[in-house]
Structures are given as C-alpha cells and as structure tokens.
Amino acid sequence: MPMELVPSLHIIGSRAMGGAESFFARLVNGLVEKGAPVQAVLRPQSPLPRHLASSVTVHTVAMRNGWDILSALQLRKLVEREACPIVQTYMGRATRLTRIPKGLDVVHVARLGGYYKIQGYYTHAHAWIGNTRGICDYLIASGLPAQKVHHVPNFVDTPAPIPESLRKDLRKRWKIPDEAWILFSLGRFVEKKGFDDLLKAFSLLPEKISSKRIFLAIAGDGPLKGRLFRLANQLGIEARVRWLGWQDDPGPFFSMGDIFVCPSRHEPLGNVILEAWSHGKAVVTTETVGPTEIASDGDTAILARIADPQHLASSIRKALEDEDLRRFLAESGNRQFKENYTKDAVVTQYLTLYDRLLR
C-alpha cells in the first residue's frame, strides 16, 4: 500500500474547540491534501465538522464520558465496519472507549499532547505518539514500551500574507491607535493558561514605551471569562485591554500584534508559539515544559518565570524597548518554524509512521 494512501480513522471525544481540536483538524486536512483517505468520529454537537475538508467522512458517536458502554460498542462496530488500517485517537475519553477487536488487522495509535493519566486510558493501544520528547519520556516512564512510543511534533499552517490594509482595519475596529504597541495573546480562559498573570503583568508596565501607548489584545473564551474581565477592571487597565472573543482564524490578529505573549502555567507544547513564529512575531513565553523544549531563551523567545507577573512584565518590557532584539527573535523563531513545524514536514512524518506500523 503506498504510504500516502494509508486510510485512517481519527476519533476525538471533546465538545469544544481548543488546541487539541485545532490540531485534529489541521492533521486530518493535511492528510487529505496528501491524498490519504480519512474519516473522523466526533461527538454530535462538535464544532469540528466546519473545520474539516468536505471529502472527510464524518461519523458521530455520543462519547458522553469515559465509561459510556454504548458508545464503546458503537465505536467497536464502526471500526470493524470501516476497517481502516490506522485508528488514531486523541485524549483520554476517545482512547479509553476505543477497543480494537482481537484478530482485526488494525493498528490503534493513541496521540497525546499532554501528561495525562496512562493506566486505564491508554495502555490498550498498540502504539503511542507524543508531540514533545518530554511527553514521550513520560510515556516510557509510565511503563509503555519504548519501541512503540514515537515522537511526532505538532505543526501549524503556513499563513498567507496579511494585507497592511486589514491590519489597519483591525486596529480601527478595535479602537487601537495606528502607532500603539499591541501585545497579543490567545487561548482558553482556564486556570492553567495564566491569563490572570498576564493581566497583572500588563498592569505593571508603563502606559507608554518609546512614546507609544501599549494595548493588550486577547483572543479566547472559557469559564474564567467573567473573572478575568473583573480583574482587568480592578487593575485599572480595562481601557487598554481588548477582548477579541474566540477566533477560528486568529491569523490577522497575530499579524496585527507586535509581540506574542504566552503566559501559561502549564503548557505541554505550545501550538500558539508555533503560530506566532509562523507569522514572524517575537515571542515572550513562560518557561513551562513545552516552550522550554522548543524555544531557546534569547534566541527564539524570551522565557519568563511561571506565575510571576513581575518577571513577565520585565520580559515584555525588554522586548518592547529593544527593536534589534525583537527583530532577531522574530527571525529566529520563523526559521525554527520553517525547519521543524510546517505542515508538509509533520504530515509526512505521520504517513511514514503509519506505513512503518503496518509493516
């Protein structure tokens, strides 16, 4: 079977968009672009179908929780019926519910993008993919066989050029002066993403640097939204914070920003950093496990201490005050992206691995 035509069935049990779901869509679409037949299994109310290529066959299974026996039986029948040689699952719920019948010539690949509980959720798979070397080490330390643990990084799409007119329109729409600095960040509004640390750090910055006002633009949504809005008000910075909402296509906002800031308290990889690099933006990130694996302090990013708004503020200020440093970080990060994290490079790695697993 030619490598690029390996059929695969991809299963994910989440109900909202986030980093894993965005990568699911990018990988599935990337496989389709290579010519591989791809099917997807999603929950009925999943927002993912609108992000998938029209040629992707989509099945729905409730996957209400990790103990949904009816869904497990439905998945088993679906896997038997479709007989795709590769079944790839994402995160704990989908992986726990997916059980390959004995004797069926199918390889179950569990793809992990975090340090999840392994026992009871992942051990029954046939092979495992970690999107960082740190996750792969964790999987092996958790008792999975090293020869069946594979490192394949994430990728983000190479962005099309953003017209200067669009950047100007966005600034006008969000009432940000043309000459102002923009710090851009995005993600789910949950505790581990550290947006409260970012707001506190922003409040510690002067209102102007090099005679230019500083604005903070945050794209995202989540359960902490109300708390974050209130915090911005309490800190007295609400007039210079722009809440952009969840953006399915954040590309224009990356382009609009001067610096991208990732304030996470826990970040297994950091897809948002790859996106910032793809747009040629300087990055300031906390030194969580993922960013410290893919980025080098002072080379491809500035690393700030975790949950330390004062240090994060000084790191941002360092980047804003030094044009040569910003340019160097942007160019180095973009080079890192092009060498390691493009769609073509990573999708080819997946297809090569699928081919090897089937031999």
Coordinates of C-alpha atoms in Angstrom, one line a residue:
M1 CA 0.0 0.0 0.0
P2 CA 1.5 3.3 -1.0
M3 CA 2.5 5.4 2.0
E4 CA 0.5 8.4 1.1
L5 CA -2.7 6.4 0.6
V6 CA -2.9 4.8 4.1
P7 CA -6.6 5.1 5.2
S8 CA -7.0 6.3 8.7
L9 CA -9.9 6.8 11.1
H10 CA -9.5 9.7 13.7
I11 CA -11.5 9.8 16.9
I12 CA -11.9 12.7 19.3
G13 CA -14.4 13.0 22.1
S14 CA -14.3 16.6 23.1
R15 CA -17.2 19.1 22.6
A16 CA -15.4 22.5 22.3
M17 CA -12.6 23.9 20.3
G18 CA -9.1 24.1 21.9
G19 CA -5.5 23.3 21.0
A20 CA -6.1 19.5 20.6
E21 CA -9.2 20.0 18.4
S22 CA -7.4 22.6 16.2
F23 CA -4.6 20.2 15.7
F24 CA -7.0 17.4 14.9
A25 CA -8.5 19.5 12.1
R26 CA -5.1 20.5 10.8
L27 CA -3.8 17.0 10.7
V28 CA -6.9 15.4 9.2
N29 CA -7.0 18.1 6.5
G30 CA -3.2 17.8 5.9
L31 CA -3.6 14.0 5.4
V32 CA -6.4 14.7 2.9
E33 CA -4.2 17.1 1.0
K34 CA -1.6 14.4 0.7
G35 CA -4.2 12.1 -0.9
A36 CA -4.9 9.8 2.0
P37 CA -8.5 8.6 2.7
V38 CA -9.5 10.0 6.1
Q39 CA -12.6 9.5 8.3
A40 CA -13.4 11.3 11.5
V41 CA -15.5 10.3 14.5
L42 CA -16.8 13.2 16.6
R43 CA -19.5 13.9 19.2
P44 CA -22.8 15.0 17.7
Q45 CA -22.6 18.7 18.8
S46 CA -18.8 19.0 18.0
P47 CA -17.8 22.3 16.2
L48 CA -15.2 20.4 14.3
P49 CA -17.1 19.5 11.1
R50 CA -17.0 23.1 9.8
H51 CA -13.2 23.0 10.1
L52 CA -12.7 19.7 8.1
A53 CA -12.3 19.3 4.4
S54 CA -15.5 18.3 2.6
S55 CA -14.1 15.0 1.5
V56 CA -13.7 13.8 5.1
T57 CA -16.4 11.3 6.1
V58 CA -17.7 12.3 9.5
H59 CA -19.4 9.8 11.9
T60 CA -21.0 10.8 15.2
V61 CA -20.9 8.9 18.5
A62 CA -22.1 10.3 21.8
M63 CA -19.0 9.5 23.8
R64 CA -20.7 11.1 26.9
N65 CA -17.9 10.1 29.2
G66 CA -15.1 7.6 29.5
W67 CA -17.4 4.9 30.8
D68 CA -20.1 5.2 28.1
I69 CA -20.5 1.5 27.3
L70 CA -23.0 2.1 24.5
S71 CA -20.5 4.4 22.7
A72 CA -17.7 1.9 23.2
L73 CA -19.8 -0.7 21.4
Q74 CA -20.7 1.7 18.7
L75 CA -17.1 2.6 18.2
R76 CA -16.2 -1.1 18.1
K77 CA -18.7 -1.8 15.3
L78 CA -17.7 1.3 13.4
V79 CA -14.0 0.3 13.5
E80 CA -14.9 -3.2 12.3
R81 CA -17.2 -1.9 9.5
E82 CA -14.8 0.7 8.1
A83 CA -11.7 -1.4 8.6
C84 CA -9.3 1.5 8.3
P85 CA -5.8 0.0 9.0
I86 CA -4.9 3.0 11.2
V87 CA -7.2 4.2 14.0
Q88 CA -5.9 7.2 15.8
T89 CA -7.4 8.5 19.0
Y90 CA -7.0 11.8 20.7
M91 CA -7.1 12.4 24.5
G92 CA -8.4 10.1 27.2
R93 CA -12.1 9.8 26.5
A94 CA -11.8 8.7 22.9
T95 CA -8.9 6.5 23.6
R96 CA -10.5 4.7 26.6
L97 CA -13.7 4.0 24.6
T98 CA -11.9 2.7 21.5
R99 CA -11.1 -1.0 21.7
I100 CA -9.9 -2.9 18.6
P101 CA -11.5 -6.4 18.3
K102 CA -9.0 -9.2 18.5
G103 CA -8.0 -10.5 15.1
L104 CA -8.8 -7.3 13.3
D105 CA -5.9 -6.1 11.2
V106 CA -6.0 -2.6 12.6
V107 CA -3.4 -0.6 14.5
H108 CA -4.6 1.7 17.3
V109 CA -2.4 4.7 17.6
A110 CA -3.0 7.0 20.7
R111 CA -1.8 10.5 20.2
L112 CA -1.1 12.5 23.3
G113 CA -0.4 16.2 23.7
G114 CA -0.2 16.3 27.5
Y115 CA 0.9 14.5 30.6
Y116 CA -2.3 12.5 31.1
K117 CA -3.1 9.5 33.3
I118 CA -2.0 6.5 31.4
Q119 CA -3.3 3.5 33.3
G120 CA -6.9 2.7 32.4
Y121 CA -6.9 5.1 29.5
Y122 CA -4.0 4.5 27.1
T123 CA -2.3 1.2 27.8
H124 CA -4.6 -0.9 25.5
A125 CA -3.4 1.0 22.3
H126 CA -0.9 -0.6 20.0
A127 CA 1.4 2.5 19.6
W128 CA 1.6 5.9 21.1
I129 CA 2.6 9.4 19.7
G130 CA 3.8 12.2 21.9
N131 CA 4.1 15.6 20.4
T132 CA 7.1 16.5 22.5
R133 CA 10.1 14.5 23.6
G134 CA 9.2 15.2 27.2
I135 CA 5.8 13.5 26.7
C136 CA 7.5 10.6 25.1
D137 CA 9.8 10.2 28.1
Y138 CA 6.8 10.4 30.4
L139 CA 5.0 7.6 28.4
I140 CA 8.0 5.4 28.7
A141 CA 8.5 6.1 32.4
S142 CA 4.8 5.2 32.8
G143 CA 5.5 1.7 31.6
L144 CA 4.8 1.8 27.9
P145 CA 7.3 0.0 25.6
A146 CA 9.9 2.4 24.3
Q147 CA 10.0 0.9 20.9
K148 CA 6.3 1.7 20.4
V149 CA 6.4 5.3 21.6
H150 CA 7.0 7.8 18.8
H151 CA 7.8 11.5 18.7
V152 CA 5.9 13.5 16.1
P153 CA 5.6 17.2 16.7
N154 CA 2.7 19.4 16.0
F155 CA 2.5 21.8 13.1
V156 CA 0.6 24.9 12.2
D157 CA -0.3 26.1 8.7
T158 CA 2.0 28.5 6.9
P159 CA -0.1 31.7 6.9
A160 CA -0.9 33.6 3.8
P161 CA 0.4 37.2 3.8
I162 CA -1.9 39.6 5.7
P163 CA -2.5 42.9 3.8
E164 CA -1.5 46.0 5.6
S165 CA -5.0 47.4 4.9
L166 CA -6.5 44.5 7.0
R167 CA -4.2 45.2 9.9
K168 CA -5.2 48.9 9.8
D169 CA -8.9 48.0 9.7
L170 CA -8.5 45.7 12.7
R171 CA -6.8 48.4 14.7
K172 CA -9.6 50.8 13.7
R173 CA -12.3 48.3 14.5
W174 CA -10.8 47.6 18.0
K175 CA -10.0 51.3 18.6
I176 CA -6.3 50.9 18.9
P177 CA -4.2 53.8 17.5
D178 CA -2.0 53.0 14.5
E179 CA 1.2 54.0 16.4
A180 CA 0.4 52.0 19.6
W181 CA 2.1 48.8 20.7
I182 CA 0.0 45.7 20.7
L183 CA 0.7 42.7 22.9
F184 CA -1.3 39.7 21.6
S185 CA -2.3 36.5 23.4
L186 CA -4.9 33.8 22.9
G187 CA -6.2 30.6 24.4
R188 CA -8.9 29.1 26.6
F189 CA -9.8 31.1 29.7
V190 CA -8.9 28.4 32.2
E191 CA -6.6 28.4 35.2
K192 CA -3.6 26.7 33.6
K193 CA -3.4 29.3 30.8
G194 CA -2.3 32.0 33.2
F195 CA -4.3 35.0 31.8
D196 CA -4.6 36.5 35.2
D197 CA -0.8 36.6 35.4
L198 CA -0.8 38.3 32.0
L199 CA -3.3 41.0 33.2
K200 CA -1.3 41.6 36.3
A201 CA 2.0 41.8 34.3
F202 CA 0.3 44.3 31.9
S203 CA -0.8 46.5 34.8
L204 CA 2.9 46.7 35.9
L205 CA 4.0 48.0 32.6
P206 CA 4.1 51.8 32.0
E207 CA 1.3 53.1 29.9
K208 CA 3.8 54.2 27.2
I209 CA 7.2 52.9 26.0
S210 CA 9.1 54.9 23.5
S211 CA 6.2 57.4 23.5
K212 CA 3.8 54.8 22.2
R213 CA 0.8 53.6 24.2
I214 CA 0.6 49.8 25.0
F215 CA -2.5 47.8 24.4
L216 CA -3.3 44.2 25.2
A217 CA -5.4 42.1 22.8
I218 CA -6.6 38.7 24.0
A219 CA -8.5 36.2 21.8
G220 CA -10.3 33.4 23.6
D221 CA -13.2 32.2 25.7
G222 CA -13.8 29.9 28.6
P223 CA -15.2 29.5 32.1
L224 CA -12.9 32.2 33.7
K225 CA -14.0 35.0 31.3
G226 CA -16.1 36.9 33.9
R227 CA -13.3 36.7 36.5
L228 CA -10.7 37.9 34.0
F229 CA -13.0 40.8 32.9
R230 CA -13.4 41.8 36.6
L231 CA -9.7 41.6 37.3
A232 CA -8.9 43.9 34.4
N233 CA -11.3 46.4 35.9
Q234 CA -9.9 46.0 39.3
L235 CA -6.3 46.6 38.0
G236 CA -7.5 49.8 36.2
I237 CA -6.3 48.6 32.8
E238 CA -9.7 47.8 31.1
A239 CA -9.4 50.9 28.8
R240 CA -6.3 49.3 27.1
V241 CA -7.4 45.7 27.0
R242 CA -9.3 44.4 24.0
W243 CA -11.3 41.1 24.5
L244 CA -11.5 39.7 20.9
G245 CA -13.6 36.6 21.7
W246 CA -12.8 33.2 20.3
Q247 CA -11.3 33.5 16.9
D248 CA -11.4 30.5 14.5
D249 CA -8.8 32.3 12.3
P250 CA -6.5 34.3 14.6
G251 CA -4.0 34.9 11.8
P252 CA -4.9 38.6 11.2
F253 CA -4.5 39.2 15.0
F254 CA -1.1 37.6 15.1
S255 CA -0.2 39.9 12.2
M256 CA -1.6 42.9 14.0
G257 CA 0.4 42.4 17.1
D258 CA 3.9 43.5 17.9
I259 CA 4.8 40.8 20.4
F260 CA 3.0 37.5 21.2
V261 CA 2.8 36.6 24.9
C262 CA 2.2 33.0 26.2
P263 CA 1.6 33.3 30.0
S264 CA 0.7 29.7 30.7
R265 CA 1.3 27.9 34.0
H266 CA 1.2 24.6 32.2
E267 CA 1.9 24.1 28.5
P268 CA 2.9 20.7 27.2
L269 CA 3.9 22.1 23.8
G270 CA 2.5 25.5 22.9
N271 CA 0.8 25.5 19.5
V272 CA 0.3 29.2 19.9
I273 CA 4.1 29.7 19.9
L274 CA 4.3 27.9 16.6
E275 CA 1.6 30.1 15.2
A276 CA 3.4 33.2 16.4
W277 CA 6.7 32.0 14.8
S278 CA 4.8 31.2 11.5
H279 CA 3.7 34.9 11.5
G280 CA 7.2 36.1 12.1
K281 CA 6.4 37.5 15.6
A282 CA 8.7 37.9 18.6
V283 CA 7.6 35.7 21.5
V284 CA 7.6 36.1 25.2
T285 CA 6.6 32.9 27.0
T286 CA 6.7 31.4 30.4
E287 CA 9.2 28.6 30.9
T288 CA 6.7 25.8 31.0
V289 CA 7.8 22.3 29.9
G290 CA 6.7 22.6 26.2
P291 CA 8.1 26.1 25.4
T292 CA 11.4 25.2 27.1
E293 CA 11.7 22.2 24.8
I294 CA 11.0 24.0 21.5
A295 CA 12.4 27.5 22.3
S296 CA 15.7 28.9 23.5
D297 CA 15.9 31.9 25.8
G298 CA 17.2 35.0 24.0
D299 CA 17.3 33.1 20.7
T300 CA 13.8 32.1 19.6
A301 CA 11.9 33.6 22.6
I302 CA 12.3 35.4 25.9
L303 CA 11.5 33.0 28.7
A304 CA 9.8 34.4 31.9
R305 CA 9.2 32.6 35.2
I306 CA 5.9 30.8 35.7
A307 CA 3.2 32.6 37.6
D308 CA 5.5 35.6 38.2
P309 CA 3.8 38.7 36.8
Q310 CA 6.7 41.0 37.8
H311 CA 9.2 38.9 35.8
L312 CA 6.7 38.5 32.9
A313 CA 6.3 42.3 32.8
S314 CA 10.1 42.9 32.8
S315 CA 10.5 40.3 29.9
I316 CA 7.8 42.1 27.9
R317 CA 9.4 45.4 28.5
K318 CA 12.8 44.1 27.5
A319 CA 11.3 43.1 24.1
L320 CA 9.4 46.4 23.6
E321 CA 12.4 48.5 24.3
D322 CA 14.9 46.7 22.0
E323 CA 14.0 46.8 18.3
D324 CA 17.0 44.7 17.3
L325 CA 16.1 42.0 19.9
R326 CA 12.5 41.9 18.6
R327 CA 13.7 41.5 15.0
F328 CA 16.2 38.8 16.0
L329 CA 13.6 36.8 18.0
A330 CA 11.1 37.1 15.2
E331 CA 13.6 35.9 12.5
S332 CA 15.0 33.1 14.6
G333 CA 11.5 31.8 15.6
N334 CA 10.3 31.9 12.0
R335 CA 13.4 30.0 10.9
Q336 CA 12.7 27.4 13.6
F337 CA 9.1 27.0 12.4
K338 CA 10.1 26.5 8.7
E339 CA 12.8 23.9 9.6
N340 CA 10.7 21.8 12.0
Y341 CA 7.0 22.6 12.3
T342 CA 5.5 23.0 8.8
K343 CA 2.5 21.0 7.6
D344 CA 4.4 19.2 4.9
A345 CA 7.2 18.1 7.3
V346 CA 4.9 16.8 10.0
V347 CA 2.2 15.2 7.9
T348 CA 4.9 13.3 6.1
Q349 CA 6.2 12.1 9.4
Y350 CA 2.7 10.8 10.3
L351 CA 2.4 9.0 7.0
T352 CA 5.8 7.5 7.3
L353 CA 5.0 6.2 10.8
Y354 CA 1.6 4.8 9.6
D355 CA 3.4 2.9 6.9
R356 CA 6.0 1.6 9.3
L357 CA 3.4 0.4 11.8
L358 CA 1.6 -1.6 9.2
R359 CA 4.7 -3.5 8.0

